[in-house]
Amino acid sequence: MAEILVLGAGLTGLATATLLARDGHDVTVVERDQAPAPVPEQAWDGWQRQGVNQFRLPHFMLPRWWAVVRDELPGVTEALLAAGALRCNLLELLPETRRGAVRPDDERFDTVTARRPVLEAVLSAAAESAGVTVRRGVAVTGLTTDGRGGVPHVTGVLTAAGRPIRADLVVDCGGRRSALPAWLVAAGAQPPVEEREPCGFVYYGRHFRGELPALRTNLLQAHDSMGVLTLPGDNGTWSVVLVTHARDKAMRALRDPACWDRALALYPYAAEWADGEPITGVDVMAGIEDRYRRLAVDGAPVATGVVMVGDAWACTNPSVGRGAAIGLLHARLLRDTLREVDPAEHDKLARRFDEVTARVMEPMYRATIWLDRHRLAELEADLAGLPYRPDDPRWGASKALFAASLHDPDLTRAYSALSSFIAGPDEVFATPGVRERVVTLGGGAPQYPLPGPTRVELLSTMDPGAAADSRG
Ligand SMILES: Cc1cc2nc3c(=O)[nH]c(=O)nc-3n(C[C@H](O)[C@H](O)[C@H](O)COP(=O)(O)OP(=O)(O)OC[C@H]3O[C@@H](n4cnc5c(N)ncnc54)[C@H](O)[C@@H]3O)c2cc1C
């Protein structure tokens, strides 16, 4: 078994470390944020983390995430529930008029979710119980290599304190802003493949406490110029996020809680989610990038002894809530790869993990980017006051599926499977009868079938003077 150093104690780093430790590896996690993980009950009020910008922003764990937790991380569900996490079924939360009676296989929509600090506190305790050493307050600043020339072989990391840490394998779970590519180049490696561009969305999120409101439709609602997320949480909390296009200047007024409240009140399927005690102001996150990296160029590793997992490997617009699930699936893939390939087989491990990541994980990233690009372009068209009619039949089909899902319990399940990240569009549309019913029930639907304001109505409510100049 190997000595493995995991860089970063975020959601993916902690899950990766736990999975590897449970397989018998000797695992250490290093995390630059100093603050120790509190007990989960104190995580929301007592834990600040500068290393993760979205630490206090709304998160929801999708059924796909929880299915892997349930199967691969024994004890974590119980610990989450003991910390007050919410166990729910995304389909059962919908009005019965929409979903019909509960069916036996609706269990696939089960999940367990909590606010981000609570999740991390539980995962941190689980990692330590699995034998992982978590060292907080250790910032990695570079890599050590064997110095033999050719493709660099990473032998450990350098730290800000000047003390190197040796490892058989370094697993970079350093998140969206991981500096690994620069460290590799400094160590003499060819630059890794990197694609990056602004994701283009801005998030205006707020947490509440009280009696959880009823869910009237799916968690993510698309409207003219706006996305609305209503996310149940732990211990009688929930969050609401308004998502806009970064170039939509008029929407920047949503930073003001009073304006945010007025805007939310216009969405009949979300308005009552403000009927609680706000436990935060409006937390804003902008400037997020979509980013994809690959540590092999034309199939040849740029370095060995190091891999990237989770957001460090690829990250996208978070409004579809897939980041934690993708990170966990990727972590499991690394564990499975290490069951087949000894880390001492440096080149073989680097090639195999690159190959399985490209084959298994990359389609998830590409599918999410596809969704993001269309939604962003749709918001851009809203801003310009134009209809959005791209030359991509799959986008039309996915919009029609949502519209049709409002009128047909089978299609409600089909759409919920997509949004729960437990099935992809190809699988959903291959189900007999789905395509035909989507065309019949959703083909002629309006662009935004849920009740809500037009852009002009929204702006005139948010700021009566702004509607006249709304195309910012
Ligand atoms: C606004 C927003 C909302 C989101 N909502 C959801 C959601 O609802 N559901 C969902 O599944 N996902 C959501 N995500 C995505 C989710 O937050 C990420 O996918 C997840 O945090 C990735 O975990 P990670 O461990 O890969 O990276 P991170 O959580 O970013 O953790 C990286 C860690 O590495 C540490 N680190 C970095 N560099 C160093 C270094 N040099 N030395 C030592 N430590 C270092 C950092 O301090 C940090 O702790 C959201 C993201 C955003 C931006």
mmCIF file of C-alpha atoms and ligand atoms in Angstrom, residues 6-16 30-33 49-55 57-62 65 113 116 119-120 135-142 158 172-179 183 203 229 231 241 284-286 288 309-327, ligand 1:
data_model
loop_
_atom_site.group_PDB
_atom_site.id
_atom_site.type_symbol
_atom_site.label_atom_id
_atom_site.label_comp_id
_atom_site.label_asym_id
_atom_site.label_seq_id
_atom_site.Cartn_x
_atom_site.Cartn_y
_atom_site.Cartn_z
ATOM 1 C CA VAL A 6 -3.960 14.617 -0.736
ATOM 2 C CA LEU A 7 -3.689 18.344 -1.303
ATOM 3 C CA GLY A 8 -6.815 20.145 -0.063
ATOM 4 C CA ALA A 9 -9.430 19.308 2.584
ATOM 5 C CA GLY A 10 -12.500 20.325 0.565
ATOM 6 C CA LEU A 11 -15.418 18.033 -0.257
ATOM 7 C CA THR A 12 -13.432 16.030 -2.809
ATOM 8 C CA GLY A 13 -10.142 15.939 -0.899
ATOM 9 C CA LEU A 14 -11.783 14.554 2.232
ATOM 10 C CA ALA A 15 -13.819 11.978 0.304
ATOM 11 C CA THR A 16 -10.787 10.891 -1.740
ATOM 12 C CA VAL A 30 -2.720 18.936 3.820
ATOM 13 C CA GLU A 31 -4.946 22.010 3.895
ATOM 14 C CA ARG A 32 -3.763 25.593 3.854
ATOM 15 C CA ASP A 33 -6.643 26.920 5.944
ATOM 16 C CA ARG A 49 -12.568 29.036 5.474
ATOM 17 C CA GLN A 50 -10.771 31.461 3.189
ATOM 18 C CA GLY A 51 -9.553 28.654 0.905
ATOM 19 C CA VAL A 52 -13.005 27.972 -0.570
ATOM 20 C CA ASN A 53 -14.834 31.065 -1.842
ATOM 21 C CA GLN A 54 -18.141 29.248 -1.928
ATOM 22 C CA PHE A 55 -17.781 27.840 1.597
ATOM 23 C CA LEU A 57 -22.781 29.817 -0.254
ATOM 24 C CA PRO A 58 -25.792 27.579 -0.826
ATOM 25 C CA HIS A 59 -25.057 23.953 -1.668
ATOM 26 C CA PHE A 60 -27.374 21.016 -2.284
ATOM 27 C CA MET A 61 -26.222 17.408 -2.571
ATOM 28 C CA LEU A 62 -27.828 15.610 -5.514
ATOM 29 C CA TRP A 65 -23.791 12.175 -4.705
ATOM 30 C CA THR A 113 -28.096 17.248 2.169
ATOM 31 C CA ARG A 116 -21.567 23.247 3.115
ATOM 32 C CA LEU A 119 -21.052 18.632 5.196
ATOM 33 C CA GLU A 120 -17.344 19.339 5.455
ATOM 34 C CA ARG A 135 -2.911 18.631 8.682
ATOM 35 C CA ARG A 136 -4.466 22.096 8.555
ATOM 36 C CA GLY A 137 -2.450 25.284 8.191
ATOM 37 C CA VAL A 138 -0.059 23.647 5.690
ATOM 38 C CA ALA A 139 0.122 25.528 2.372
ATOM 39 C CA VAL A 140 1.695 23.685 -0.535
ATOM 40 C CA THR A 141 3.934 25.914 -2.673
ATOM 41 C CA GLY A 142 5.442 23.500 -5.195
ATOM 42 C CA LEU A 158 7.071 21.737 -0.897
ATOM 43 C CA ASP A 172 -4.293 17.373 -6.141
ATOM 44 C CA CYS A 173 -7.730 18.229 -4.729
ATOM 45 C CA GLY A 174 -6.834 21.914 -4.521
ATOM 46 C CA GLY A 175 -10.069 23.081 -6.118
ATOM 47 C CA ARG A 176 -10.856 25.533 -8.900
ATOM 48 C CA ARG A 177 -7.777 27.630 -8.378
ATOM 49 C CA SER A 178 -5.269 24.801 -8.029
ATOM 50 C CA ALA A 179 -1.764 25.967 -8.945
ATOM 51 C CA TRP A 183 4.180 23.960 -10.232
ATOM 52 C CA TYR A 203 -25.041 33.988 -7.852
ATOM 53 C CA LEU A 229 -32.801 27.903 -6.971
ATOM 54 C CA LEU A 231 -32.555 24.392 -1.840
ATOM 55 C CA VAL A 241 -30.220 31.638 -5.046
ATOM 56 C CA VAL A 284 -22.649 37.164 -4.036
ATOM 57 C CA MET A 285 -20.327 35.031 -6.110
ATOM 58 C CA ALA A 286 -19.126 36.192 -9.512
ATOM 59 C CA ILE A 288 -16.315 31.919 -11.618
ATOM 60 C CA VAL A 309 -9.299 14.997 -8.784
ATOM 61 C CA GLY A 310 -12.500 17.036 -8.450
ATOM 62 C CA ASP A 311 -12.579 20.764 -9.161
ATOM 63 C CA ALA A 312 -8.782 20.787 -9.586
ATOM 64 C CA TRP A 313 -9.379 18.602 -12.652
ATOM 65 C CA ALA A 314 -12.550 20.257 -13.999
ATOM 66 C CA CYS A 315 -15.221 22.622 -12.759
ATOM 67 C CA THR A 316 -18.243 24.352 -14.262
ATOM 68 C CA ASN A 317 -21.120 26.675 -13.500
ATOM 69 C CA PRO A 318 -22.461 25.378 -10.180
ATOM 70 C CA SER A 319 -26.185 26.109 -10.577
ATOM 71 C CA VAL A 320 -26.892 22.516 -11.652
ATOM 72 C CA GLY A 321 -25.219 21.407 -8.394
ATOM 73 C CA ARG A 322 -23.052 18.612 -9.795
ATOM 74 C CA GLY A 323 -19.632 19.588 -8.391
ATOM 75 C CA ALA A 324 -19.662 17.398 -5.291
ATOM 76 C CA ALA A 325 -21.065 14.402 -7.201
ATOM 77 C CA ILE A 326 -18.507 14.702 -9.982
ATOM 78 C CA GLY A 327 -15.708 15.038 -7.412
HETATM 79 C C1 LIG B 1 -21.379 29.343 -5.725
HETATM 80 C C2 LIG B 1 -21.179 27.850 -5.777
HETATM 81 C C3 LIG B 1 -22.217 26.993 -5.431
HETATM 82 C C4 LIG B 1 -22.041 25.618 -5.498
HETATM 83 N N1 LIG B 1 -23.095 24.806 -5.201
HETATM 84 C C5 LIG B 1 -22.952 23.462 -5.310
HETATM 85 C C6 LIG B 1 -24.024 22.586 -5.010
HETATM 86 O O1 LIG B 1 -25.130 23.019 -4.667
HETATM 87 N N2 LIG B 1 -23.821 21.242 -5.113
HETATM 88 C C7 LIG B 1 -22.616 20.720 -5.512
HETATM 89 O O2 LIG B 1 -22.471 19.505 -5.602
HETATM 90 N N3 LIG B 1 -21.580 21.530 -5.818
HETATM 91 C C8 LIG B 1 -21.717 22.872 -5.717
HETATM 92 N N4 LIG B 1 -20.660 23.692 -6.003
HETATM 93 C C9 LIG B 1 -19.396 23.072 -6.414
HETATM 94 C C10 LIG B 1 -18.631 22.603 -5.195
HETATM 95 O O3 LIG B 1 -18.465 23.669 -4.280
HETATM 96 C C11 LIG B 1 -17.270 22.102 -5.662
HETATM 97 O O4 LIG B 1 -17.444 21.175 -6.694
HETATM 98 C C12 LIG B 1 -16.513 21.479 -4.533
HETATM 99 O O5 LIG B 1 -16.163 22.458 -3.586
HETATM 100 C C13 LIG B 1 -15.229 20.852 -5.062
HETATM 101 O O6 LIG B 1 -14.527 20.313 -3.998
HETATM 102 P P1 LIG B 1 -12.945 20.195 -4.088
HETATM 103 O O7 LIG B 1 -12.560 19.489 -2.856
HETATM 104 O O8 LIG B 1 -12.579 19.632 -5.419
HETATM 105 O O9 LIG B 1 -12.419 21.701 -4.058
HETATM 106 P P2 LIG B 1 -12.592 22.805 -2.927
HETATM 107 O O10 LIG B 1 -13.812 22.584 -2.168
HETATM 108 O O11 LIG B 1 -12.390 24.113 -3.606
HETATM 109 O O12 LIG B 1 -11.379 22.544 -1.945
HETATM 110 C C14 LIG B 1 -10.058 22.804 -2.296
HETATM 111 C C15 LIG B 1 -9.249 22.877 -1.030
HETATM 112 O O13 LIG B 1 -7.872 22.915 -1.357
HETATM 113 C C16 LIG B 1 -7.231 23.833 -0.507
HETATM 114 N N5 LIG B 1 -6.012 24.276 -1.176
HETATM 115 C C17 LIG B 1 -5.929 24.889 -2.382
HETATM 116 N N6 LIG B 1 -4.646 25.167 -2.662
HETATM 117 C C18 LIG B 1 -3.906 24.714 -1.629
HETATM 118 C C19 LIG B 1 -2.523 24.725 -1.359
HETATM 119 N N7 LIG B 1 -1.654 25.280 -2.195
HETATM 120 N N8 LIG B 1 -2.088 24.174 -0.209
HETATM 121 C C20 LIG B 1 -2.977 23.596 0.662
HETATM 122 N N9 LIG B 1 -4.304 23.595 0.461
HETATM 123 C C21 LIG B 1 -4.771 24.135 -0.684
HETATM 124 C C22 LIG B 1 -8.255 24.935 -0.328
HETATM 125 O O14 LIG B 1 -7.998 25.721 0.814
HETATM 126 C C23 LIG B 1 -9.534 24.135 -0.219
HETATM 127 O O15 LIG B 1 -9.834 23.779 1.102
HETATM 128 C C24 LIG B 1 -20.809 25.069 -5.925
HETATM 129 C C25 LIG B 1 -19.770 25.921 -6.277
HETATM 130 C C26 LIG B 1 -19.946 27.293 -6.233
HETATM 131 C C27 LIG B 1 -18.826 28.170 -6.685
#
